[in-house]
Short mmCIF file of C-alpha atoms in Angstrom, two decimals:
data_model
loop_
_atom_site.label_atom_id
_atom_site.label_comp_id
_atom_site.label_asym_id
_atom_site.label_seq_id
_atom_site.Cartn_x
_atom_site.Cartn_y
_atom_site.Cartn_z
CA UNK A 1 2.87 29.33 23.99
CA UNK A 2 -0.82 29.27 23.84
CA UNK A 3 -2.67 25.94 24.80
CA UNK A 4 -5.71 24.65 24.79
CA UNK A 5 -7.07 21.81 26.63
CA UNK A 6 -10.39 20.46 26.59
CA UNK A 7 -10.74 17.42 28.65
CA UNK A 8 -14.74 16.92 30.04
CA UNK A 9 -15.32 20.66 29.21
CA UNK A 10 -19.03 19.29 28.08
CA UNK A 11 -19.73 18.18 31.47
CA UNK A 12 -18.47 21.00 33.84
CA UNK A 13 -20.52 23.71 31.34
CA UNK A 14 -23.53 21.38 31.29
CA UNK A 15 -23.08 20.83 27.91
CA UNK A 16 -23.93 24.30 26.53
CA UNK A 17 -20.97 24.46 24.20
CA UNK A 18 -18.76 21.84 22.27
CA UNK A 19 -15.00 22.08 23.03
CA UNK A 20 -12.59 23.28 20.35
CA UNK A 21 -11.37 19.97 17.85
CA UNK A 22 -8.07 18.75 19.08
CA UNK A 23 -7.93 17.48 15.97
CA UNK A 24 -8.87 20.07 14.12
CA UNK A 25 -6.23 21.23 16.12
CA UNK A 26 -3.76 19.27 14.61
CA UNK A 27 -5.04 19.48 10.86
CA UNK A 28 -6.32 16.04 11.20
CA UNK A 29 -10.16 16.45 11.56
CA UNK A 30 -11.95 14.33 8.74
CA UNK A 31 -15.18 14.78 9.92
CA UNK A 32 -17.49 17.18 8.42
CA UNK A 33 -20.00 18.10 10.48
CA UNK A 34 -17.73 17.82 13.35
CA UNK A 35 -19.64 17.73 16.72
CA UNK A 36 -16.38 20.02 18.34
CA UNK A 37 -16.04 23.59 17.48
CA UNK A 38 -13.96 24.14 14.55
CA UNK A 39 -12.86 27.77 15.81
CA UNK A 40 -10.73 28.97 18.89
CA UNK A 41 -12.51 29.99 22.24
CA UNK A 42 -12.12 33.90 23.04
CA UNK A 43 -12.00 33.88 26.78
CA UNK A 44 -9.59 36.69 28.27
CA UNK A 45 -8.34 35.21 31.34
CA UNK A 46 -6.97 31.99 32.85
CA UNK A 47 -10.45 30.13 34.39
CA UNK A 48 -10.44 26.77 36.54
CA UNK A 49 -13.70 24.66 36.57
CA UNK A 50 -14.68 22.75 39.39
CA UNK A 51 -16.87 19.66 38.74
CA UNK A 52 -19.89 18.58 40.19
CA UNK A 53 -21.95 15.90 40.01
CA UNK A 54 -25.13 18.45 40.58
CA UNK A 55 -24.78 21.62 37.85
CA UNK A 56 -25.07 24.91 39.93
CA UNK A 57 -28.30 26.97 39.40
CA UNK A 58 -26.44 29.77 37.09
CA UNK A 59 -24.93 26.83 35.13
CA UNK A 60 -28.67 25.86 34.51
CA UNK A 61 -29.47 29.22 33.55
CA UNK A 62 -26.91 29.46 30.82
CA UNK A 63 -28.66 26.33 29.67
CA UNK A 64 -32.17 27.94 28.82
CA UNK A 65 -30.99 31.26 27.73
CA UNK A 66 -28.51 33.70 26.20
CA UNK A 67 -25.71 34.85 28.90
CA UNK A 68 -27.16 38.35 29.50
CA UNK A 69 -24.80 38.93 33.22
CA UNK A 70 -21.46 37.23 32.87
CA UNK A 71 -20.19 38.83 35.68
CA UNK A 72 -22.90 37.45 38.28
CA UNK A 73 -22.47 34.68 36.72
CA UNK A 74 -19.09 34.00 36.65
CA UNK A 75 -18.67 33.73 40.55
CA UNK A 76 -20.83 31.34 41.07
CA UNK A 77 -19.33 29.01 38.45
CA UNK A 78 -15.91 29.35 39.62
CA UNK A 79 -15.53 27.72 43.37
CA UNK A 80 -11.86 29.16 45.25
CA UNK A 81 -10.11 29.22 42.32
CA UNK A 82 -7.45 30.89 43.70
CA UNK A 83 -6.52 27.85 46.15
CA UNK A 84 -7.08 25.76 43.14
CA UNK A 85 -4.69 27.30 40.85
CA UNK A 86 -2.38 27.69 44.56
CA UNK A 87 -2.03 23.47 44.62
CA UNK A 88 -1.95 23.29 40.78
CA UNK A 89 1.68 25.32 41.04
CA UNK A 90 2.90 24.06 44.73
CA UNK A 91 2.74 20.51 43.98
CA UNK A 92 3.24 19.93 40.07
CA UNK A 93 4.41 15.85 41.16
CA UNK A 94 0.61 15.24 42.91
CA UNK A 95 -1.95 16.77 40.55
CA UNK A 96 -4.51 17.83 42.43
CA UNK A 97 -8.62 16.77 42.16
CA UNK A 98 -9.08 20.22 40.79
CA UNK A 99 -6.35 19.60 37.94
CA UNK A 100 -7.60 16.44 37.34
CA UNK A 101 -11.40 17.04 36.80
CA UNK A 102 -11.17 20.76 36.13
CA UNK A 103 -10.21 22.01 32.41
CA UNK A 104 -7.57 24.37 32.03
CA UNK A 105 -8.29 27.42 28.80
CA UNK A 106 -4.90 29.33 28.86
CA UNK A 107 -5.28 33.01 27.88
CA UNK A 108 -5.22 33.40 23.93
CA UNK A 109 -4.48 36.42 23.15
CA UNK A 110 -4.18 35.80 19.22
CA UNK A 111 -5.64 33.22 17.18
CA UNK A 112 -2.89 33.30 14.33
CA UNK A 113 -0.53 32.31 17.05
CA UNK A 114 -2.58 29.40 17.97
CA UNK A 115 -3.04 28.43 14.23
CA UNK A 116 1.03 28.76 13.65
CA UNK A 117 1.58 26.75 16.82
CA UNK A 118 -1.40 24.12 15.76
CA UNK A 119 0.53 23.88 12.13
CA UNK A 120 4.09 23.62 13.56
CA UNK A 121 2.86 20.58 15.17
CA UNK A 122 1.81 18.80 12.54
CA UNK A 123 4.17 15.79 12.12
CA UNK A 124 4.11 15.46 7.67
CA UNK A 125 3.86 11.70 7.03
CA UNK A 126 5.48 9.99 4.32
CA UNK A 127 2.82 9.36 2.57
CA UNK A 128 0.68 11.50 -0.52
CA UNK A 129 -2.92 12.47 0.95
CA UNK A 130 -6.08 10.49 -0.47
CA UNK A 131 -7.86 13.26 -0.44
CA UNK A 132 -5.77 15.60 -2.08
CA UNK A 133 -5.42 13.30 -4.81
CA UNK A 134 -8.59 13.90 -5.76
CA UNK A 135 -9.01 17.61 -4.92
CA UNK A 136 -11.14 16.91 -1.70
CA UNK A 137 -8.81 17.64 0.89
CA UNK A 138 -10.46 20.66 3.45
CA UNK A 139 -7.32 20.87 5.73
CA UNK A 140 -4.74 22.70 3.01
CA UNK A 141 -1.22 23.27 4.65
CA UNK A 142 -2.87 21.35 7.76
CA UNK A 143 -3.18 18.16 6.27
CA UNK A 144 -0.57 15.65 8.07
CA UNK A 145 -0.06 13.79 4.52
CA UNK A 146 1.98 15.06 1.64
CA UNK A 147 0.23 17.44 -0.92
CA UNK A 148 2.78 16.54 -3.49
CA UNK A 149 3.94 13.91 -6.20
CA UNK A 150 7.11 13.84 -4.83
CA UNK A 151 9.43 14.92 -2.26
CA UNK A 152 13.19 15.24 -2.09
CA UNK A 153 15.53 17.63 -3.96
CA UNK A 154 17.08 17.64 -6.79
CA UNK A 155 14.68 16.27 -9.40
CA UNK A 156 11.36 17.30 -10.77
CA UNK A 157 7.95 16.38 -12.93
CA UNK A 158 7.59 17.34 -16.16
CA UNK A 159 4.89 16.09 -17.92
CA UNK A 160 1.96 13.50 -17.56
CA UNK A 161 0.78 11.38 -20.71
CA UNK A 162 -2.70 10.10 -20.41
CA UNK A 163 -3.53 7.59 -22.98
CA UNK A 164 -3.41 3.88 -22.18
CA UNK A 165 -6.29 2.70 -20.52
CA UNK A 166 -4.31 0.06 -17.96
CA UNK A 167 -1.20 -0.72 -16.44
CA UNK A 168 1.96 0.24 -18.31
CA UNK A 169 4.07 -2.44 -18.10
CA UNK A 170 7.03 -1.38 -20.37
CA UNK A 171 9.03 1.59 -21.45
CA UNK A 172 11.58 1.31 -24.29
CA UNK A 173 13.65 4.37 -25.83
CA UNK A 174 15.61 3.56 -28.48
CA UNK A 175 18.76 4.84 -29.13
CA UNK A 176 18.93 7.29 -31.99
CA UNK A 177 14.68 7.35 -32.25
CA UNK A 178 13.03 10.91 -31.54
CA UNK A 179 10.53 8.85 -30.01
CA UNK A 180 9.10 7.01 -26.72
CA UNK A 181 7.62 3.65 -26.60
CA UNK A 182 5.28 1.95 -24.09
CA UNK A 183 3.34 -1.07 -23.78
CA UNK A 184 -0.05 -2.04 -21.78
CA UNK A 185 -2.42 -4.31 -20.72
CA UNK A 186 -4.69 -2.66 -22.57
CA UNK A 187 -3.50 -4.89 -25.76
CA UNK A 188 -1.71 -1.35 -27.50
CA UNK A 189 1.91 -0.21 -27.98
CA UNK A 190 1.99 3.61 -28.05
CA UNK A 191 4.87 5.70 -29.67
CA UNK A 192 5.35 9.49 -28.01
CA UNK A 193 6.83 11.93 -29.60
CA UNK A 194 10.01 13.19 -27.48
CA UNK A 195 9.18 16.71 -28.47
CA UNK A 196 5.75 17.34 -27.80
CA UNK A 197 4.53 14.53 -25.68
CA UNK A 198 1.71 13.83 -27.95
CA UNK A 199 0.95 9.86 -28.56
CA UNK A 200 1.81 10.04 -32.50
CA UNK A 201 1.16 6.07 -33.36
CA UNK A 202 -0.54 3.09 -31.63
CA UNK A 203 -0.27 -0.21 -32.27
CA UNK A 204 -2.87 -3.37 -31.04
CA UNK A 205 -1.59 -6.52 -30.81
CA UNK A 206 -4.76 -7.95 -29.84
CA UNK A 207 -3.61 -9.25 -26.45
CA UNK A 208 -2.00 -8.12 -22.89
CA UNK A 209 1.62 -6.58 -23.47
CA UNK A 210 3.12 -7.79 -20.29
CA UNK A 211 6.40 -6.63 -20.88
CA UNK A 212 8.57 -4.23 -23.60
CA UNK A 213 12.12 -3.42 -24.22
CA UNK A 214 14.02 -2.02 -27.35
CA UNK A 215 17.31 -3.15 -28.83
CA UNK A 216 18.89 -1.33 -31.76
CA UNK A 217 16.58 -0.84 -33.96
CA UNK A 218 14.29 -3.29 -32.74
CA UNK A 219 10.87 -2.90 -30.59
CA UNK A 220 10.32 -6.27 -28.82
CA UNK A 221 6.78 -7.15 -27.17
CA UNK A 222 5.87 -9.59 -24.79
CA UNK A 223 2.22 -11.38 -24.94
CA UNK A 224 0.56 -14.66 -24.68
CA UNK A 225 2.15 -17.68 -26.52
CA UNK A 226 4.78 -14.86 -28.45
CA UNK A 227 6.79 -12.23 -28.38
CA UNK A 228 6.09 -9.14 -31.15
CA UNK A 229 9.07 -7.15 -32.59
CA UNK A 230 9.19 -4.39 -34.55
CA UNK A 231 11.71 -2.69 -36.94
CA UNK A 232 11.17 1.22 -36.16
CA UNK A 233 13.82 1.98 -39.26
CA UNK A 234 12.78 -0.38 -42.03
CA UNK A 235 8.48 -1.26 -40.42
CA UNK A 236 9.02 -4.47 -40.55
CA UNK A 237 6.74 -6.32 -37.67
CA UNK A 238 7.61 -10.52 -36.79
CA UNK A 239 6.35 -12.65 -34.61
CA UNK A 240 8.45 -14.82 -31.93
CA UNK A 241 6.78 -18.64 -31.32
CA UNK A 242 7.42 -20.80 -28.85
CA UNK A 243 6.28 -19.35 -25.11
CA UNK A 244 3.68 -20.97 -23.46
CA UNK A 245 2.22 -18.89 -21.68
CA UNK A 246 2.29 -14.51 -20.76
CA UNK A 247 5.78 -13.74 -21.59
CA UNK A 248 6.30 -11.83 -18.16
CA UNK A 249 10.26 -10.64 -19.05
CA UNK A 250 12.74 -9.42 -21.66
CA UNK A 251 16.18 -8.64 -21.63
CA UNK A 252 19.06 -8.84 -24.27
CA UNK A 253 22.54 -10.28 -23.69
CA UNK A 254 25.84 -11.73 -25.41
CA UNK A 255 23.70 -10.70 -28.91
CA UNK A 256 20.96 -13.34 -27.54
CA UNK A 257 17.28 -12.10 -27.05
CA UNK A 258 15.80 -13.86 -23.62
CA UNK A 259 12.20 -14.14 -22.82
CA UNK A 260 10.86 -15.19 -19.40
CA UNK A 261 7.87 -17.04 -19.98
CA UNK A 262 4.73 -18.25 -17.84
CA UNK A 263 5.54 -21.55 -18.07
CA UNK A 264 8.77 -21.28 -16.23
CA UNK A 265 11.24 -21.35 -19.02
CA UNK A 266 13.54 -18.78 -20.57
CA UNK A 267 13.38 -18.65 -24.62
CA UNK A 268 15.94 -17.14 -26.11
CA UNK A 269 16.79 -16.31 -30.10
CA UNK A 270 19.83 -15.15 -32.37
CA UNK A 271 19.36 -13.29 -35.10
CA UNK A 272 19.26 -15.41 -38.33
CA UNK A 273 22.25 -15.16 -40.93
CA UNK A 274 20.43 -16.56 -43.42
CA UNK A 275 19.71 -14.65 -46.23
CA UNK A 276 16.80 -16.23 -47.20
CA UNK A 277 15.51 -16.77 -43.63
CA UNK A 278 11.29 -16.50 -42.99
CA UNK A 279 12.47 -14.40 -39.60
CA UNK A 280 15.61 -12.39 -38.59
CA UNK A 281 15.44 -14.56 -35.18
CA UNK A 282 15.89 -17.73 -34.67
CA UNK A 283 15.06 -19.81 -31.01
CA UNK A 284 17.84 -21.53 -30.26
CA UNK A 285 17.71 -23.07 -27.08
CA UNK A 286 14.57 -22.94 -23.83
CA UNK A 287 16.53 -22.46 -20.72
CA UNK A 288 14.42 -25.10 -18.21
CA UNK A 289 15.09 -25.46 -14.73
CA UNK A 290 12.14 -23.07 -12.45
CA UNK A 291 8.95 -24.83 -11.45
CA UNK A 292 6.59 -21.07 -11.60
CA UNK A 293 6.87 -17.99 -14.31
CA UNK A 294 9.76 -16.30 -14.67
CA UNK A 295 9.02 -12.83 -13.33
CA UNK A 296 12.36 -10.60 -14.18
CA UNK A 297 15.49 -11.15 -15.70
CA UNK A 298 19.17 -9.16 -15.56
CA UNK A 299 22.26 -9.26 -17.57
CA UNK A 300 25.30 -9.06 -15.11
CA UNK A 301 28.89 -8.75 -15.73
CA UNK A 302 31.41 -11.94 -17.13
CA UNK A 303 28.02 -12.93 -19.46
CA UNK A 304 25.90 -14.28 -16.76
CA UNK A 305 22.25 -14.01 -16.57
CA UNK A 306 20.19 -14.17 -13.84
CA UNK A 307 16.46 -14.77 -13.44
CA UNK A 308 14.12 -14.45 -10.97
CA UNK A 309 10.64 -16.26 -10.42
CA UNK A 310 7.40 -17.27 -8.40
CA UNK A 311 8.86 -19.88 -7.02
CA UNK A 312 10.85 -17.31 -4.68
CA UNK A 313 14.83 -18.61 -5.97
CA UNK A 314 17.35 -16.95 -8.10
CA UNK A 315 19.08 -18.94 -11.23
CA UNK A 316 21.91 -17.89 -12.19
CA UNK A 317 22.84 -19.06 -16.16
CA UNK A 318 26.32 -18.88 -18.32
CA UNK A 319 25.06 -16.93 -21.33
CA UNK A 320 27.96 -18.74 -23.19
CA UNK A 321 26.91 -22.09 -22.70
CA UNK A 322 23.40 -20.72 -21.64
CA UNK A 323 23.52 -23.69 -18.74
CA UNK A 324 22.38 -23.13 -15.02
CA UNK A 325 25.24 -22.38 -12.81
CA UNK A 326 23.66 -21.83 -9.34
CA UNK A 327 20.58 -21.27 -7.69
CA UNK A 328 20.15 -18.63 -4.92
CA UNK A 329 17.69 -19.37 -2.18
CA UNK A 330 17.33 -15.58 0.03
CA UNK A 331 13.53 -14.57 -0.44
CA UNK A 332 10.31 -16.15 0.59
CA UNK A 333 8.15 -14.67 -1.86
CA UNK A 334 7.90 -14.06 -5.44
CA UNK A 335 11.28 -12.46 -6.65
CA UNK A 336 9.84 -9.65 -8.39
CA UNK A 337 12.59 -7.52 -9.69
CA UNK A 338 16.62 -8.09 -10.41
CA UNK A 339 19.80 -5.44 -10.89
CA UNK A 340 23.43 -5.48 -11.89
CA UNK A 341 25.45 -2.85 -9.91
CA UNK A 342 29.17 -3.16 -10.45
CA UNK A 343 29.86 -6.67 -9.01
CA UNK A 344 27.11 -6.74 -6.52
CA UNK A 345 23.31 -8.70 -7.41
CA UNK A 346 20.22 -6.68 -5.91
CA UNK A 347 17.04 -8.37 -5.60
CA UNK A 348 13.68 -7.24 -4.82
CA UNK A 349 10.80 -9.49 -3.92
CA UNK A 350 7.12 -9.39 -2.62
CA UNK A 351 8.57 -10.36 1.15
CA UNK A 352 9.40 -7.01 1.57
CA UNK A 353 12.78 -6.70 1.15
CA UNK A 354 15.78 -6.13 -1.20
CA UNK A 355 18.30 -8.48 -0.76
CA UNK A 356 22.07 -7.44 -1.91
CA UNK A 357 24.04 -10.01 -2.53
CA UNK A 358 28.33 -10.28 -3.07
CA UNK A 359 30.59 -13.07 -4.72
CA UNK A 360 31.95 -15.08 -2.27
CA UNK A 361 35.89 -16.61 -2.65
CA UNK A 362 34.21 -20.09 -3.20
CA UNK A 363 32.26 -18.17 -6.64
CA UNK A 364 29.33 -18.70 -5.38
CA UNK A 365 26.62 -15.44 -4.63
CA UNK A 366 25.64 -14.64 -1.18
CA UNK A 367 23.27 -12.50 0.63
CA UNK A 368 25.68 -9.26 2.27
CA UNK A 369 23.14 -7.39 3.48
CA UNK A 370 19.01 -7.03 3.71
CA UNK A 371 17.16 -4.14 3.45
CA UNK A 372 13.61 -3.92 4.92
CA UNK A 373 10.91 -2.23 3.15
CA UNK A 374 6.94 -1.24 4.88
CA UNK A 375 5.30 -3.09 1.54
CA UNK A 376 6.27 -5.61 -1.18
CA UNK A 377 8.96 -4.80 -3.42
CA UNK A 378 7.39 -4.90 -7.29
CA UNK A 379 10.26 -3.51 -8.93
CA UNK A 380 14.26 -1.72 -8.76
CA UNK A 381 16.10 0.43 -11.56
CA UNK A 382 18.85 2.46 -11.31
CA UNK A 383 20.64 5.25 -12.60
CA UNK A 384 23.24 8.49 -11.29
CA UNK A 385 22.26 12.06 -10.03
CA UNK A 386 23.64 15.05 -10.93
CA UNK A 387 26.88 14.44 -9.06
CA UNK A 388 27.06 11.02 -10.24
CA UNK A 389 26.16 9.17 -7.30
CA UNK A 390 24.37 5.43 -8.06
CA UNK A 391 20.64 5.47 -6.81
CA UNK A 392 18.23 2.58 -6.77
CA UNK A 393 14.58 3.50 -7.57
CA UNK A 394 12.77 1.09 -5.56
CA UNK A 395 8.92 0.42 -6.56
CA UNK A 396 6.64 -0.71 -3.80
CA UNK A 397 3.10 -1.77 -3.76
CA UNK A 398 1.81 1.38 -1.67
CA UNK A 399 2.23 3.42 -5.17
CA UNK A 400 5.09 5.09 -4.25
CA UNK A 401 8.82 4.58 -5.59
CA UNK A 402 11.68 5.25 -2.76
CA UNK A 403 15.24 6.42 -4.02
CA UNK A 404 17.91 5.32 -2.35
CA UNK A 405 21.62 6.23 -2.49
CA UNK A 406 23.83 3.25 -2.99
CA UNK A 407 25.82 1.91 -1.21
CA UNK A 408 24.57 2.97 1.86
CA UNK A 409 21.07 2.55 1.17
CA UNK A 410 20.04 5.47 2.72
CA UNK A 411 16.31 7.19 1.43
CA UNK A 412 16.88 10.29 -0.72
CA UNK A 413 13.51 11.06 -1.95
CA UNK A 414 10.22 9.33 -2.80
CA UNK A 415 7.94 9.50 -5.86
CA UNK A 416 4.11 8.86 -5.78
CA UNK A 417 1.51 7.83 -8.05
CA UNK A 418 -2.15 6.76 -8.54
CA UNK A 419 -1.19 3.43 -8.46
CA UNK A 420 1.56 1.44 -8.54
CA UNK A 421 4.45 1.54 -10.65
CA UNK A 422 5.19 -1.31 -12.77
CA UNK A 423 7.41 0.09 -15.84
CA UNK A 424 10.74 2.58 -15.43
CA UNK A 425 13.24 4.00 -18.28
CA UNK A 426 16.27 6.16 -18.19
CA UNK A 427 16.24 8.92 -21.41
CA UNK A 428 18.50 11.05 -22.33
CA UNK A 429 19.41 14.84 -20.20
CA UNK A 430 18.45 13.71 -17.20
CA UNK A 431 14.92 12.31 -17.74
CA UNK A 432 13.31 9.23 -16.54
CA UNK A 433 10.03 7.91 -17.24
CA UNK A 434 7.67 5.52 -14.87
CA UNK A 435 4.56 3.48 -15.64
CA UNK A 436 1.68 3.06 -13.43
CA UNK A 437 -0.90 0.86 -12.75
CA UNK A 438 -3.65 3.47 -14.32
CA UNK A 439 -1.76 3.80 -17.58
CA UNK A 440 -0.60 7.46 -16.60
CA UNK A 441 3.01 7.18 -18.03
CA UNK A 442 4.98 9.98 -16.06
CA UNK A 443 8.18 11.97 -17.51
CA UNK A 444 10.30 13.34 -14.49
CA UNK A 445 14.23 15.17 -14.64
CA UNK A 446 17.05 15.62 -12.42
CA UNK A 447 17.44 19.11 -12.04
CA UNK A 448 21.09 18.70 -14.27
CA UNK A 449 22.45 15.91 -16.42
CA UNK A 450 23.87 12.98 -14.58
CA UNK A 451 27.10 12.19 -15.79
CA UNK A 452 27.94 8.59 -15.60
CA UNK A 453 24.22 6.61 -15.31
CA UNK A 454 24.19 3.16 -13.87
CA UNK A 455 23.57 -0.23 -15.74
#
């Protein structure tokens, strides 16, 4: 194996040449000009320096001019280095003065070996290169950072959709529709067309869509002060009063439609029997009882709902007699993002960490096990691979979403984007969609259908 070391090379050889990058070496050099050669020396033979503190005269001379007499040279440079390279081997515990001053250039007798070896030993991070990103990466299969979207097996990109102008912060598909709803920021809900990807209707609301889901044949909308709906069947649009505040959440259970509001409180409406009614919904009751906004909310199993908020606890309602039943007290940040799986609660929250949490015999919820995560948690879906197995997509705040296998929480792959991802939605055939923080909405696919996905 070839190798190259370079230690004080500038002062034994006066300075006359810069030693080889050690990063460039590596694939890591981001400097351009680099002040270290960027190429491989060509010396044929094993060569031991000696240092002084007073150059020798032919060192000087290689200084001033061209090397026109290697050979004359070369003697003079190189003190004994036979009893140098003698101590070097006979005591490999003590290093020697010579081994410690001198620099050692191995015998390279070809540079693709030395480029195979320098590329073998780059360590790929976890983490999508900068540079690349924007097409300005110069170190190509080199670079110690991932030159992909993704990595993992099994699953794939398929398209990009560039047309909201900021974050995407819900993705509804309805059942039945041929098309593929998002909302933004940017005050518009876009419909796609499943087929051809092309945005085919948009729709301004006139204020921040902080959150969108579908049910039936219903589009519902989250903004300030209201919620929008939408009949995609019959075009009927209504709006929802009674939020104060960014409606932050939706969700749908026991027939009731829930809104988590700024304000701290969760609205929630029926649809109206009446035939003569101004709205099909009707509020019903405002669900009071956190003291910040109420960032997520799920729909678990025996009609409970559970909502999470900025003032870092879980509630945990009866949808039935839509009263608080229990508050859960296991982050110390915002609690960000909440899933059903089977009979188990996951949480995710901005203290970096997901928190899974069990039903005690007592009835009450506690937390079974805590997963650590490098950055805060801003949101968790799930659905099944292609064998059926549960995975948690896990959106953190360093753009990238981790998949993990449940139950053993163990990584499987890792998407990346632009920015962060704040919106996720299962389709049909394997697909999946994700929002980012751009407004890029992404369509990726499991390589084959999943058969049984995950609530």
């Amino acid at each position: 194996m070839a190798v190259i070391t370079t230690t004080r090379r500038t002062e034994l050889l006066g300075r006359t040449t810069s030693p080889t990058c050690k990063y460039w070496l590596a694939g890591r050099c981001n400097r351009n000009p680099c002040r270290f050669l960027h190429k491989l020396p060509t010396l044929s033979s094993n060569v031991y320096y000696k240092h002084s503190k007073k150059p020798h005269s032919c060192v000087e001379k290689m200084r001033s001019s061209s090397v026109k007499k290697p050979t004359n040279c070369a003697p003079k440079a190189v003190k004994k280095p036979a009893n140098c390279a003698l101590k070097s081997v006979v005591s490999a515990e003590k290093p020697t003065k010579c081994e410690q001053k001198g620099v050692v250039i191995e015998k390279i007798e070809n540079v693709e070996d030395v480029a195979a070896l320098a590329m073998a030993s780059v360590e790929k991070s976890r983490s999508i290169c900068k540079y690349w990103m924007t097409d300005n990466c110069v170190h190509g299969d080199l670079c110690q950072n991932l030159h992909s979207w993704f990595y993992g097996d099994g699953f794939t990109t398929l398209a990009k959709l560039y047309e909201h102008k900021k974050v995407v912060t819900g993705i509804a598909l309805p059942s039945g529709s041929d098309k593929l709803y998002s909302g933004s920021t940017d005050g518009t809900v876009r419909a796609w067309d499943c087929n051809t990807g092309h945005c085919v209707n948009t729709i301004s609301v006139d204020s921040e869509v902080t959150s969108l889901i579908s049910e039936g044949q219903w589009i519902f909308a989250g903004i300030k002060n209201a919620v929008k709906a939408w009949n995609i069947q019959t075009g009927a649009n209504v709006t929802l009063d009674g939020p104060k505040g960014q409606v932050l959440s939706l969700n749908v259970g026991n027939d009731i439609l829930l809104a988590g509001a700024e304000d701290g409180v969760i609205y929630a409406w029926r649809c109206n029997s009446e035939p003569k009614a101004e709205s099909p919904f009707k509020l019903v009751a405002t669900l009071s009882g956190h003291t910040k906004p109420v960032v997520c909310l799920a729909i678990g199993c025996h009609k409970m709902l559970y909502s999470g908020s900025m003032d870092h606890s879980i509630k945990v309602w009866d949808l039935d007699t839509l009263q608080c039943t229990m508050t859960l007290n296991g982050h110390t940040d915002i609690v960000t993002s909440l899933i059903c799986w089977d009979n188990y609660l996951l949480s995710g929250s901005s203290d970096c960490t997901v928190n899974v949490w069990v039903c005690t015999e007592e009835g009450t919820l506690k937390v079974a096990y805590t997963h650590m995560v490098e950055n805060a948690v801003l949101g968790l879906y799930g659905m099944s691979d292609v064998d059926a197995k549960p995975i948690l997509f896990c959106s953190c705040k360093d753009n990238s979403v981790r998949m993990y296998e449940l139950p053993t929480i163990l990584e499987r792959g890792r998407l990346f984007t632009k920015q962060e991802v704040r919106s996720f939605e299962i389709g049909p055939n394997g697909l999946f969609f994700t929002g980012d923080g751009s407004g890029l909405l992404n369509v990726w696919k499991w390589l084959e259908e999943p058969k049984v996905p995950t609530s």
